[in-house]
Every structure is written in structure tokens, then in C-alpha cells.
Short mmCIF file of C-alpha atoms in Angstrom, two decimals:
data_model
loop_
_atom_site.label_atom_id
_atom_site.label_comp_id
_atom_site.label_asym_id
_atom_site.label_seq_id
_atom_site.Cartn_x
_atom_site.Cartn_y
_atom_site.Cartn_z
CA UNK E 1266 29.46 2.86 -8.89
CA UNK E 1267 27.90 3.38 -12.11
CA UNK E 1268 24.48 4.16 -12.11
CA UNK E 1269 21.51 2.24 -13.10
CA UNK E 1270 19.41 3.20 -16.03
CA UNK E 1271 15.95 1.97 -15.73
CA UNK E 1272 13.85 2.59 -18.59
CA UNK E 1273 10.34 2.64 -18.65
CA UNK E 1274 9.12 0.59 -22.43
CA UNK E 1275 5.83 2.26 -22.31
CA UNK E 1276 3.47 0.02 -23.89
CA UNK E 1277 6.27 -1.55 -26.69
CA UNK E 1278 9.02 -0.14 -28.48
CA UNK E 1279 7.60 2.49 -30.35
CA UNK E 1280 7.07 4.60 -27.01
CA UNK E 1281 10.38 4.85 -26.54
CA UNK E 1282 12.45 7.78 -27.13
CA UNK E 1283 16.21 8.31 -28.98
CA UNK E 1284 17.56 8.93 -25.68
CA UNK E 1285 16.37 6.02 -24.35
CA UNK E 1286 17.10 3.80 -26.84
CA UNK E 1287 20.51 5.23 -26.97
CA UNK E 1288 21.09 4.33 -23.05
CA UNK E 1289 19.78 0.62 -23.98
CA UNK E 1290 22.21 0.35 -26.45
CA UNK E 1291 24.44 1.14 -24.57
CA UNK E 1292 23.63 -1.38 -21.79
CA UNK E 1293 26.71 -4.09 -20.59
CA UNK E 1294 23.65 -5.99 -18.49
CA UNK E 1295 20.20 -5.97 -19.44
CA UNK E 1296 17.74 -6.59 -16.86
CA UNK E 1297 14.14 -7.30 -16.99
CA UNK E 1298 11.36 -9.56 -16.94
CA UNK E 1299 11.41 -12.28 -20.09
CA UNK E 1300 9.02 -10.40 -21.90
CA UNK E 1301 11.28 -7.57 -22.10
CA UNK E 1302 14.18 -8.85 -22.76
CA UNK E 1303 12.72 -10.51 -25.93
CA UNK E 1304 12.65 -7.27 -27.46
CA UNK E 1305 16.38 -7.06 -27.82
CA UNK E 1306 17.31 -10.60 -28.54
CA UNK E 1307 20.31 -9.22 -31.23
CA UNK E 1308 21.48 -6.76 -28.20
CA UNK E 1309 25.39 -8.48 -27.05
CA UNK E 1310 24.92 -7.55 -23.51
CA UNK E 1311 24.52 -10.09 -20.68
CA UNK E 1312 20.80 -10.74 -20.04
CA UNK E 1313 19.31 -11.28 -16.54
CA UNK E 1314 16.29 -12.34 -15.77
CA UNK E 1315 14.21 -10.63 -13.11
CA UNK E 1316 12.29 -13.11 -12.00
CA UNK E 1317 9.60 -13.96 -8.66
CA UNK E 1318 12.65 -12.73 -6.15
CA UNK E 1319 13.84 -8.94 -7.57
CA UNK E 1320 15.23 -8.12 -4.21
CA UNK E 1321 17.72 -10.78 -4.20
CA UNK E 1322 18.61 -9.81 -8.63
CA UNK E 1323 18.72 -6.07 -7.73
CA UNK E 1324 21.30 -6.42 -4.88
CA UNK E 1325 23.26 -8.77 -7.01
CA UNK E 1326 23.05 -5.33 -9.24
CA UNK E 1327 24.88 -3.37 -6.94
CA UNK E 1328 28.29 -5.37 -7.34
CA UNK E 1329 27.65 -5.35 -11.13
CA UNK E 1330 27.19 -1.87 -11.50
CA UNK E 1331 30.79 -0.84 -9.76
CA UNK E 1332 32.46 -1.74 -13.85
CA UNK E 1333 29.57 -2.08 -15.50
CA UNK E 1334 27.14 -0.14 -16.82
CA UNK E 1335 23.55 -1.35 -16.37
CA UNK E 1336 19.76 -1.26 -17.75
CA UNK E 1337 16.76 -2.23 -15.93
CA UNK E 1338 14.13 -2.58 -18.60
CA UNK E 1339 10.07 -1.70 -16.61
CA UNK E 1340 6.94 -2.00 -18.18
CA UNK E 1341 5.28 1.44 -18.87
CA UNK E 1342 6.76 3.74 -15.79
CA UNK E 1343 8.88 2.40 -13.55
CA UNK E 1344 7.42 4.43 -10.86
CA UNK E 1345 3.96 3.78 -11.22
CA UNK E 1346 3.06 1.16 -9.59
CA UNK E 1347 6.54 -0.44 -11.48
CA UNK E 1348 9.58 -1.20 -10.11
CA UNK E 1349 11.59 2.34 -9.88
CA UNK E 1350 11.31 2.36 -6.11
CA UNK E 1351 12.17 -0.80 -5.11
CA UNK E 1352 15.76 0.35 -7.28
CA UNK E 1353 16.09 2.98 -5.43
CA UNK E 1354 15.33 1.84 -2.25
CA UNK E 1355 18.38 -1.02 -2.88
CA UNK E 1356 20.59 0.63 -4.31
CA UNK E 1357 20.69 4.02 -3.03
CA UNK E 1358 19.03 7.43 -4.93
CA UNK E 1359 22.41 8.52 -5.86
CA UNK E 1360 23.09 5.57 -8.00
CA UNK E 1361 19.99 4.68 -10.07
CA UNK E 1362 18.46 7.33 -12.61
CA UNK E 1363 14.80 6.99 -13.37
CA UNK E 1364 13.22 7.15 -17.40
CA UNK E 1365 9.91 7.79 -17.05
CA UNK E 1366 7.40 6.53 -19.87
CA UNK E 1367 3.78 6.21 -20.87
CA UNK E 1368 1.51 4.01 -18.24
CA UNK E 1369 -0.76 1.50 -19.29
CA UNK E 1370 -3.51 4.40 -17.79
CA UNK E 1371 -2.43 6.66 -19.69
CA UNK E 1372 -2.47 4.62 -22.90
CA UNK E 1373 -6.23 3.06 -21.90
CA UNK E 1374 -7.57 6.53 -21.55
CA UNK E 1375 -5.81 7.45 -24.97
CA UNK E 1376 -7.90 4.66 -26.14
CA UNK E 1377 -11.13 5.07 -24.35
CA UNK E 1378 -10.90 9.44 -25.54
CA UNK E 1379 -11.64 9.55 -21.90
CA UNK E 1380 -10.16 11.82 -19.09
CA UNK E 1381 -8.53 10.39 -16.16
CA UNK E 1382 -7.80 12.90 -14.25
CA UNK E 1383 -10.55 11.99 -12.07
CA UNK E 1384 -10.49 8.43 -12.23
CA UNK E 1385 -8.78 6.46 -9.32
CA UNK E 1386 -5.73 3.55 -10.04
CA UNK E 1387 -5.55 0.62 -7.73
CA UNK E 1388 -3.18 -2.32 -8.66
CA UNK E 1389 -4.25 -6.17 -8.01
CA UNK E 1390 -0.75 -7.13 -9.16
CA UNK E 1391 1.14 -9.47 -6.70
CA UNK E 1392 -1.64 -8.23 -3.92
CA UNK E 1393 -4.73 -9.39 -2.10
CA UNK E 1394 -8.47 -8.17 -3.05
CA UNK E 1395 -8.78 -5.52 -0.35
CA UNK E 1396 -8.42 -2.33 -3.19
CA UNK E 1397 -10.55 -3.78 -5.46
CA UNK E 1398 -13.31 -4.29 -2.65
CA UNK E 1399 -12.91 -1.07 -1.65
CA UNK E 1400 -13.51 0.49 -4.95
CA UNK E 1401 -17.21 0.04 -3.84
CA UNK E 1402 -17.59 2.39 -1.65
CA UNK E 1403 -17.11 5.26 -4.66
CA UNK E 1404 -18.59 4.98 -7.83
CA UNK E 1405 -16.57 6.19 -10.62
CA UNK E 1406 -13.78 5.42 -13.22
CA UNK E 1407 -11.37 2.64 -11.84
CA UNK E 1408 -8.32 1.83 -13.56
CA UNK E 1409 -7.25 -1.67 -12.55
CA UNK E 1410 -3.70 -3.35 -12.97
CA UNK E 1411 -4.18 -7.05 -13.15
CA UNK E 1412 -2.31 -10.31 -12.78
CA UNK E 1413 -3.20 -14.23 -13.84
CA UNK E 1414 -4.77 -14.60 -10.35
CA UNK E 1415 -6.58 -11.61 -10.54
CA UNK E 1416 -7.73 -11.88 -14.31
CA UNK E 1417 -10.60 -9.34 -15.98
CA UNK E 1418 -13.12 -12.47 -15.53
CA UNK E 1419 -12.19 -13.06 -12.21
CA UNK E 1420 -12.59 -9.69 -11.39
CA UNK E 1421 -16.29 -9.54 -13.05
CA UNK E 1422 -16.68 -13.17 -11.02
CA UNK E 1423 -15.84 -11.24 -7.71
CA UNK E 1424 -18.43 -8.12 -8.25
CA UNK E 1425 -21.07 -10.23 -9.46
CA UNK E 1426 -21.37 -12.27 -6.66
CA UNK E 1427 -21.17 -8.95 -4.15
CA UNK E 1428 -24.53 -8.12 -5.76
CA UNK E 1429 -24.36 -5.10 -4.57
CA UNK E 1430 -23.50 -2.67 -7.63
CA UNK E 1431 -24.15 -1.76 -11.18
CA UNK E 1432 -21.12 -1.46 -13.34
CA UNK E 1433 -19.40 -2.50 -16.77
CA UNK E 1434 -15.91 -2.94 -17.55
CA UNK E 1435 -13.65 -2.43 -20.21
CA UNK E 1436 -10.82 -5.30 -20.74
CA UNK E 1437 -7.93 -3.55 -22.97
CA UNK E 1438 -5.39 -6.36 -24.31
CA UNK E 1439 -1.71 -6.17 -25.56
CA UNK E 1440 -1.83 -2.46 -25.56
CA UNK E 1441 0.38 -1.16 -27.88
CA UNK E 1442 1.30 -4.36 -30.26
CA UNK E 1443 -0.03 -5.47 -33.60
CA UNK E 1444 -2.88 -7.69 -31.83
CA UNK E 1445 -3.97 -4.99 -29.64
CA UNK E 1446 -7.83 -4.54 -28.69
CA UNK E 1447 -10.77 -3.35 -26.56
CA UNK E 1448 -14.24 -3.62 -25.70
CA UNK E 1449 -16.85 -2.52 -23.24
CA UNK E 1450 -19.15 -5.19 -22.23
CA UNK E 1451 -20.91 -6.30 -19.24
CA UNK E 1452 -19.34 -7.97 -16.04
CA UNK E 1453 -21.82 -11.67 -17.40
CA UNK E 1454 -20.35 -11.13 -20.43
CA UNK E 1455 -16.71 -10.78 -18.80
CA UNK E 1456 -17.19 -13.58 -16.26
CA UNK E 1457 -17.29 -16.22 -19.40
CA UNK E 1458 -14.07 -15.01 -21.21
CA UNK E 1459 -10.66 -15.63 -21.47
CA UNK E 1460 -8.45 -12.69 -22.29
CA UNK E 1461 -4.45 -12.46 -22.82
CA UNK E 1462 -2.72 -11.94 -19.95
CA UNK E 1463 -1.42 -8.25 -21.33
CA UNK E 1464 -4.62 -6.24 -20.27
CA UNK E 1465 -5.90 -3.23 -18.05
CA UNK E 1466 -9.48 -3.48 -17.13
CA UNK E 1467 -11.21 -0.04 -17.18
CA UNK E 1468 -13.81 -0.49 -14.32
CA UNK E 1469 -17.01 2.16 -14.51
CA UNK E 1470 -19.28 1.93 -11.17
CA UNK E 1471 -22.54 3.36 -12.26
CA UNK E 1472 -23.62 3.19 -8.65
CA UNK E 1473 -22.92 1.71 -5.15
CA UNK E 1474 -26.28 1.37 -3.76
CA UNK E 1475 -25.10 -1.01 -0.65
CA UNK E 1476 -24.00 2.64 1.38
CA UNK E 1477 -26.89 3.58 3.83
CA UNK E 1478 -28.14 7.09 4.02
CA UNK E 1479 -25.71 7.91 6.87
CA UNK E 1480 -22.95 7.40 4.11
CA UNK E 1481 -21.22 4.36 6.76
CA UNK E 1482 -20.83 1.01 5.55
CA UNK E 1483 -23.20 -1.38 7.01
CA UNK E 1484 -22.58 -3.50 9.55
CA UNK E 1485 -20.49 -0.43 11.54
CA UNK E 1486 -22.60 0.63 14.67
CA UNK E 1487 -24.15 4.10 13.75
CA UNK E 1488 -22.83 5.64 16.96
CA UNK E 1489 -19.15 4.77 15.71
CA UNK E 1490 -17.04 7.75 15.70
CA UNK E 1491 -13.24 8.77 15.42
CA UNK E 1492 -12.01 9.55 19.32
CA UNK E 1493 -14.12 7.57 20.69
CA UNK E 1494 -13.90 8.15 24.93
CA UNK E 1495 -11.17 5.82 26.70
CA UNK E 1496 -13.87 4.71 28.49
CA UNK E 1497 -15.84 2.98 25.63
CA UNK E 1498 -12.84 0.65 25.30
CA UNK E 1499 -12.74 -0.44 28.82
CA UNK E 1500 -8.93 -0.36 28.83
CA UNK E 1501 -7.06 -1.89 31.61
CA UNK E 1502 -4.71 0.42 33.87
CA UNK E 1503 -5.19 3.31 31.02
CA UNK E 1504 -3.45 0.93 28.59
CA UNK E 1505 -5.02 3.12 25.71
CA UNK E 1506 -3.68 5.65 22.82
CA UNK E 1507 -5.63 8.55 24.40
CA UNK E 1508 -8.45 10.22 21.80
CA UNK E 1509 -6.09 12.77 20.91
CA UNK E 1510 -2.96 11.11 20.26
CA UNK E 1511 -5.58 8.92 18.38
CA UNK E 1512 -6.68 11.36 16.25
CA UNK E 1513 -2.87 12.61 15.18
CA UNK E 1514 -1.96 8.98 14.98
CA UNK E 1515 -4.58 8.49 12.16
CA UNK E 1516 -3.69 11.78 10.20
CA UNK E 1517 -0.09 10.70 10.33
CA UNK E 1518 -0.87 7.03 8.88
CA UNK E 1519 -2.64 8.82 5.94
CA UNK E 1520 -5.22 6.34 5.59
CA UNK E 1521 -7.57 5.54 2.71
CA UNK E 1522 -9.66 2.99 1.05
CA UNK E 1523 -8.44 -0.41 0.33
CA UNK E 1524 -4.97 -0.50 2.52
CA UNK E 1525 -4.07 -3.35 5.03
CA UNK E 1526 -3.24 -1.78 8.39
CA UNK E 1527 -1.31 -3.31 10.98
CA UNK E 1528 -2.02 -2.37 14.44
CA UNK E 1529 1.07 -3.93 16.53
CA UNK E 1530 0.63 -3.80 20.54
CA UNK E 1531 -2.67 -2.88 19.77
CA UNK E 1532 -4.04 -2.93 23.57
CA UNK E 1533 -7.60 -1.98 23.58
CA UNK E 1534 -7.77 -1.81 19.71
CA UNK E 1535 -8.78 1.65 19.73
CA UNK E 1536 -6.39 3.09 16.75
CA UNK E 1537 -7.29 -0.22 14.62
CA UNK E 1538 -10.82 0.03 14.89
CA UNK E 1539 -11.49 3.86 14.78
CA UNK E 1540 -9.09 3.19 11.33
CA UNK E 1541 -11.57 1.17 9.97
CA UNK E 1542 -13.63 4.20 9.60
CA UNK E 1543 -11.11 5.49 6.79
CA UNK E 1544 -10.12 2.26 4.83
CA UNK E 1545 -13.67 1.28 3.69
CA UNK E 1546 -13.35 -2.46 2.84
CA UNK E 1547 -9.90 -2.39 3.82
CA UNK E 1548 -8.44 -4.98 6.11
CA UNK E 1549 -7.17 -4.13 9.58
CA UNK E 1550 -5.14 -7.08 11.79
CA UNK E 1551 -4.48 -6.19 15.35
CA UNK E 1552 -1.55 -7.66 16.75
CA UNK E 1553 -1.46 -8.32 20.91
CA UNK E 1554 0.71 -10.76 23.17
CA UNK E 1555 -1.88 -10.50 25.86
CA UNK E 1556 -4.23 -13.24 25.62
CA UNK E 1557 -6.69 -10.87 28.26
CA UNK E 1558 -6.30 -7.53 26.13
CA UNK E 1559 -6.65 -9.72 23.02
CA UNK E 1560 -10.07 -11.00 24.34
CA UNK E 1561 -11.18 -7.16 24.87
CA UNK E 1562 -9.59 -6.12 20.98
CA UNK E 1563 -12.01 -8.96 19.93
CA UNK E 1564 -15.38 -8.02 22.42
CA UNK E 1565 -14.72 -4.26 21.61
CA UNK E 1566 -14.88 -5.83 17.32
CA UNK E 1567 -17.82 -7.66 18.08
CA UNK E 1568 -19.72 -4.38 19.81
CA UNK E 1569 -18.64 -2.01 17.38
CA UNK E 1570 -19.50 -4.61 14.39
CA UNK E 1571 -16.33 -4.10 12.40
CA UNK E 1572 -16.45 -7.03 10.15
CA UNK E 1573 -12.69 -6.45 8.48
CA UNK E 1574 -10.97 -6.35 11.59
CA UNK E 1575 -8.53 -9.41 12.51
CA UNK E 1576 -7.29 -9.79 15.82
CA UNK E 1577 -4.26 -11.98 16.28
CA UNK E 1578 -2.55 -13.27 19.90
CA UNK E 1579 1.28 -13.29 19.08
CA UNK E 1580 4.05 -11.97 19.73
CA UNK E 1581 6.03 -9.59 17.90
CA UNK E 1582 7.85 -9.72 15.55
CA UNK E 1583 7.93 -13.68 15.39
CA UNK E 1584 4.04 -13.46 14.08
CA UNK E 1585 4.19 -10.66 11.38
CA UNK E 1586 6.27 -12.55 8.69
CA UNK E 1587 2.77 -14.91 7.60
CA UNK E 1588 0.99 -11.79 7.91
CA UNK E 1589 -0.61 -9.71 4.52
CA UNK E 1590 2.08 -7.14 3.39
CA UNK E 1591 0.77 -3.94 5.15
CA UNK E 1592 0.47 -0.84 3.34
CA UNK E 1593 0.04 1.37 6.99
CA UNK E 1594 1.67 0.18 10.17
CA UNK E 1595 1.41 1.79 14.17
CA UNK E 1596 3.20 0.50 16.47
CA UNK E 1597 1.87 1.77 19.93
CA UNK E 1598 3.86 -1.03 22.07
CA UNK E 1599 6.77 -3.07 21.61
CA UNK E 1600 9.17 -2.66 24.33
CA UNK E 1601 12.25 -4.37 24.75
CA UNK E 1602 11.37 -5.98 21.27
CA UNK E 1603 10.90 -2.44 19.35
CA UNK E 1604 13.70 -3.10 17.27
CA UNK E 1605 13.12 -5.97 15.93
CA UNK E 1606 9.76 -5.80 15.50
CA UNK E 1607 10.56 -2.41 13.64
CA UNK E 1608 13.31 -4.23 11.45
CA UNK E 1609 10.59 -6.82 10.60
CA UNK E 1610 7.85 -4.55 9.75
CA UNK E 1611 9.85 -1.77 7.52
CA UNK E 1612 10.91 -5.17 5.66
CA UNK E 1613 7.38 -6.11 4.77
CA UNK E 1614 5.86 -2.87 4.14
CA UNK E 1615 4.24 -2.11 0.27
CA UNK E 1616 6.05 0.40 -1.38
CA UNK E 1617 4.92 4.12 -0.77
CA UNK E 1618 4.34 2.73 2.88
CA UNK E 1619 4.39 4.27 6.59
CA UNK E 1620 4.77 3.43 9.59
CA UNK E 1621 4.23 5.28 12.81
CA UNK E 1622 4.52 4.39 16.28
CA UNK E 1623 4.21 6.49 19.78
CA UNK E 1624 6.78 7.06 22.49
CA UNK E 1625 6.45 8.23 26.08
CA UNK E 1626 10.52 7.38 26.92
CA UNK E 1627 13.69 8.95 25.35
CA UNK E 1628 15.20 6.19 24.81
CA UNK E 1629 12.09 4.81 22.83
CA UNK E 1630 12.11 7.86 20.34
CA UNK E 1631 15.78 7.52 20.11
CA UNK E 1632 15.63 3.87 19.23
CA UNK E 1633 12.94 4.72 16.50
CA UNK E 1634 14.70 7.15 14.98
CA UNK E 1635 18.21 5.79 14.73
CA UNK E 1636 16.48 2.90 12.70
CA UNK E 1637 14.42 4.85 10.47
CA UNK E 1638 17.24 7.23 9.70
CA UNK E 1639 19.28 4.02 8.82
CA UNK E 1640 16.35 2.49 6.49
CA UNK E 1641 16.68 5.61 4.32
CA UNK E 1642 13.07 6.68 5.85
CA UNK E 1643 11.28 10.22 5.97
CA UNK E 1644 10.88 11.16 9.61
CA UNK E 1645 8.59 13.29 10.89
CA UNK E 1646 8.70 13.51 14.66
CA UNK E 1647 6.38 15.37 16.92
CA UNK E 1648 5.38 16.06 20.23
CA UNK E 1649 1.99 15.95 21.94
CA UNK E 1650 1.30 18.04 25.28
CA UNK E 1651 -2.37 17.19 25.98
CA UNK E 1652 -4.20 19.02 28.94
CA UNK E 1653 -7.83 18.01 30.11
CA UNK E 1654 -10.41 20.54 31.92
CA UNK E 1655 -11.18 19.36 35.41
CA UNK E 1656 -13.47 20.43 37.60
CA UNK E 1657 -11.99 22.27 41.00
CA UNK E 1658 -13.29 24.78 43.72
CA UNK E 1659 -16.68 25.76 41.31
CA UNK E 1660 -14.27 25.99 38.39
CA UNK E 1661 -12.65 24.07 36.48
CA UNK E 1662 -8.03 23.11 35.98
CA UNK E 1663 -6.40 21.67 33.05
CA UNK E 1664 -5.09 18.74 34.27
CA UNK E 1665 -1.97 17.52 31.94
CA UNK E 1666 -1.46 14.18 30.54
CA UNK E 1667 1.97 12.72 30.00
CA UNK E 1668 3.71 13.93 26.99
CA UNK E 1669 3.73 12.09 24.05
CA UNK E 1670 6.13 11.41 20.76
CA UNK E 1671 4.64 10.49 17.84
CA UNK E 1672 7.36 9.13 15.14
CA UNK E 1673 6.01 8.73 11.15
CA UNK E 1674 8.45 7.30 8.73
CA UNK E 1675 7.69 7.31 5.25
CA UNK E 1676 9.06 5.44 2.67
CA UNK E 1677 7.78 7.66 0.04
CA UNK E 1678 11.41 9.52 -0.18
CA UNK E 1679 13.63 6.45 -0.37
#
């Protein structure tokens, strides 16, 4: 197979290097969106569009690429927030080489003479609202990729009506062509405008005055804490990730602001909810078959008042396809369905997601693994011996707990 060139345009031609342009001349199929290809329209190579389905264009690639040599043109860098993994993921590392180029951040804070080095990037691009709501939790420099549905008014439209935060925004159009421009202004100001649909909106959060002194969102119960007792949960028969395989469980899913977390078998809810802790105005959907354990997942919301927390009675994997692509996934039960419902979930995951589940059997590890190693996933497998004090005699025993896997895969290395 030949491999794939694909060649980040930075913000228009002019970004682009002699070596770059040499491997674009050099292209037999040129591949991008219609906006790219329109800068080569003299270029004699076959021209495919990669439209709304890239999965279904990219594997198409593959059979292409085994006479022919190929060029995927990507907006700025194709692995920032572009298309680079998704190539790579399809088509195997060892067949797709990666030209890196000037983001629309970088370019923006070239603009702005501002550092960015600070500054946090969430994309809006194909996705829900969830990591531009939880941008305000942390005041700051936010560098926000948009798309028509999530437009620079609609964005000002969204934190306006919050009414919960001082900011401005910056709305930089058609970076990098003869029509380019910029300007600060208010989010009124933004709400009322139209702007082209080639734009970065530079977001600056003066303040986020909605936090409480305690620093925890509001509506969380102040007593709310990560490893919470079993107990709290009222679980039935000990049908609960214990506190400490909890508390690895979270550090493995390497949770932050603004991701959608799937709980699946989530039992007492004890992993989703204590998650909701780290993904600020995130969105968490707990997924149990048990109409009884479902009712507790939902009393156990309701007491704790976690308002982003969506409990759903289904079975897995048949209810995960209508579900919000997550960006974090544990599975703590699954069963006789673990494959499939592993199948399903590594094929809706975001790029740069994990998933990680818990195992008590062999065979449930083994099962994990086999399908993670043949995803082209990072594994990261460990072991958890957990012994409790007891009281005996005057004294006290460590009395063990059963031992317990804990699988991660990461897609971050496909």
C-alpha cells in the first residue's frame, strides 16, 4: 500500500511549505472537503469529495491507495481537532504520514499578539454544547472551533441567557484570505450579527461569579465527595464499584470539564455520579437494564442533586447507538453481552477517547483485552487487591475484598 499524505493547508495556501506542495502535486487522488479542493481546480488528479460520511470515503481510500498514490487535503492541522486520527485509525499508522500545519489557534493568537499557552481549546464542531457550558466553571482565554449550528451569535445567544458571567468575544473571519478580519465586541453586540461561516471565536471570561465559596457548582449537595461509603448508595447484594476501585476507575477515565460520560451497567450509579464532580457542566448518562437499580441510580440523582446526570433503563448495547457520542466510557457490567456492547461503544467513542471497564473473572479480562488489542487500542491493565481493617479480639484484621481488574483502553495511540 502506498501511503497517504495528509496535508494540513494551514489557514490558505500561503502556509504551506515546498515540501508540501511538492507531495500535492504529486497527488493521483485528491481528497478533501469542497472548499479545499477548490484550491487546485487546474490539478489533473481525480477529486473526491469528503463529505458528511468520512468513514465510509476513507475506507474506500484504502483500496485506492494499493496503485495509487493519495492526498488528503485538512484544514489547519490535521491532528488538532482535524481529521489525522480518524486516518490513522482506518487505515493503519503504518500507511498514512501526517503534515502538520498552522491551527486556526495559532493563527488567532498571531492576530490577537496574545499568548496561548495558557488559554484552553474546546471544539463545538459536529458536537453538542456540553464544552462550551463547561467553559464556565474557569474564567480565562477560550479558543472556540465553530460550526453553522454553533455560530459566534449563537454562541453569545447561549451565554447571555445563562446570566451568569461577564465576558466578550472576539469573532475572527476567513483567517488567512484577502477578506480576512477581526473584532472584539460584546456578546449583545455578537448576538445581532451574522458572520461568514470561516471564523474562530476568541472567548475571554472576565469572571464566573455563579461558583459558591466552596468552589462546587450549585445545585451539588455540599457533603458530596469522591468515595463516597457503599452504604450511601444503598446498593443491593453489594452490587457496587467499591470506593477504591472507584477512585482508580476515575483516575483511569481521565476526566475533565465538558466530556459526555457513559456509565454502562451502572448499578447504584456510584462511578457516574461521583464523575460528575470532575466534568463540571459535563453530561453523564447512566445506562441500567434493571428497572429496580434504575429507580435507585435516579433516587440516589435526586439526593445528591446532580442536575447533568441522565439515567436510562435499556439494555446494552441495543440502547447506546441514539445515545450522545461519549468522550469517556466505564463499563462496570455487561456480562454475556460484553462484547458487543464493547464493539458498540469503541465505535461511537470521540476521538482521543477511553474506555475502561472492571473485571472480577478471567475470562472477562480476557474477553476485554482480545478486543481492545484488535481495535488498535492502548491497554493498560491492572490489578486491585483491596483489604479492609476489621475489628477482632480488642484489635483489629484486614479483611480482603475480592480482587479486582481494571482494563483502560485508549484510543489516543491508534
Amino acid at each position: 500500500m502506498i501511503p497517504v499524505q495528509v496535508v494540513g493547508l494551514g489557514m490558505s495556501l500561503t502556509d504551506l511549505t515546498l515540501r508540501t506542495l511538492d507531495i500535492i502535486k504529486g497527488a493521483q487522488v485528491l481528497v478533501g472537503g469542497r472548499r479545499h479542493l477548490a484550491y487546485f481546480p487546474e490539478h489533473p488528479a481525480e477529486k473526491i469529495i469528503l463529505g458528511k460520511d468520512p468513514e465510509h470515503v476513507i475506507l474506500k481510500l484504502g483500496e485506492l491507495a494499493q496503485y495509487r498514490q493519495i492526498v488528503i487535503l485538512a484544514s489547519g492541522d490535521p491532528n488538532f481537532f482535524g481529521i489525522g486520527p480518524l486516518v490513522v485509525r482506518l487505515l493503519g499508522p503504518e500507511n498514512v504520514r501526517i503534515h502538520p500545519n498552522i491551527t486556526a489557534v495559532q493563527a488567532a493568537s498571531g492576530r490577537l499578539q496574545t499568548a496561548w499557552q495558557m488559554a484552553q481549546v474546546v471544539s463545538l464542531h459536529g458536537r453538542g454544547w456540553e464544552s462550551l457550558d463547561a467553559a464556565l466553571d474557569a474564567p480565562g482565554l477560550w479558543f472556540i472551533y465553530t460550526d453553522p449550528a454553533h455560530a459566534p451569535d449563537a454562541i453569545a445567544r447561549r451565554l447571555l441567557k445563562s446570566g451568569r458571567i461577564e465576558a466578550r468575544l472576539c469573532v475572527l473571519e476567513d483567517l488567512g484570505l484577502e477578506t480576512e478580519r477581526f473584532a472584539w465586541m460584546s456578546l449583545d453586540e455578537a448576538a445581532d450579527r451574522t458572520f461568514s461561516p470561516l471564523n474562530i471565536v476568541v472567548l475571554d471570561l472576565i469572571s464566573a461569579p455563579f461558583r459558591n465559596r466552596q468552589g462546587r457548582l450549585p445545585g451539588k449537595d455540599p457533603m458530596f465527595h469522591l468515595g463516597m461509603p457503599e452504604e450511601f448508595y444503598c446498593p443491593e447484594r453489594g452490587l457496587i464499584t467499591k470506593a477504591e476501585v472507584r477512585a482508580v476507575v476515575l483516575a483511569k477515565l481521565e476526566l475533565y470539564p465538558g466530556q459526555v460520560l457513559w456509565d454502562i451497567g451502572a448499578g447504584s450509579g456510584s462511578v457516574g455520579l461521583e464523575a460528575s464532580l470532575l466534568i463540571g457542566r459535563g453530561r453523564i448518562v447512566a445506562v441500567e437494564k434493571n428497572p429496580k437499580r434504575a429507580a435507585q441510580i435516579t433516587a440516589n440523582r435526586e439526593k445528591l442533586q446532580v442536575d447533568n446526570f441522565e439515567v436510562i433503563c435499556g439494555r446494552a448495547p441495543a440502547c447506546l447507538a441514539v445515545l450522545t457520542p461519549p468522550d469517556r466510557v466505564f463499563i462496570g457490567g455487561g456480562g454475556v453481552d460484553l462484547e458487543d456492547i464493547l464493539c458498540e461503544v469503541l465505535s461511537c467513542l470521540r476521538p482521543g477517547g477511553k474506555v475502561t471497564l472492571t473485571a472480577t473473572l478471567l475470562e472477562t479480562l480476557e474477553k476485554a483485552r482480545k478486543i481492545l488489542l484488535r481495535e488498535n487500542y492502548l491497554i493498560d491493565i491492572i490489578q486491585l487487591q483491596v483489604s479492609r481493617a476489621q475489628p477482632l479480639a480488642g484489635g483489629s484484621y484486614l479483611q480482603t475484598l475480592n480482587p479486582v481488574w481494571v482494563i483502560t483502553g485508549s484510543a489516543l495511540a491508534r
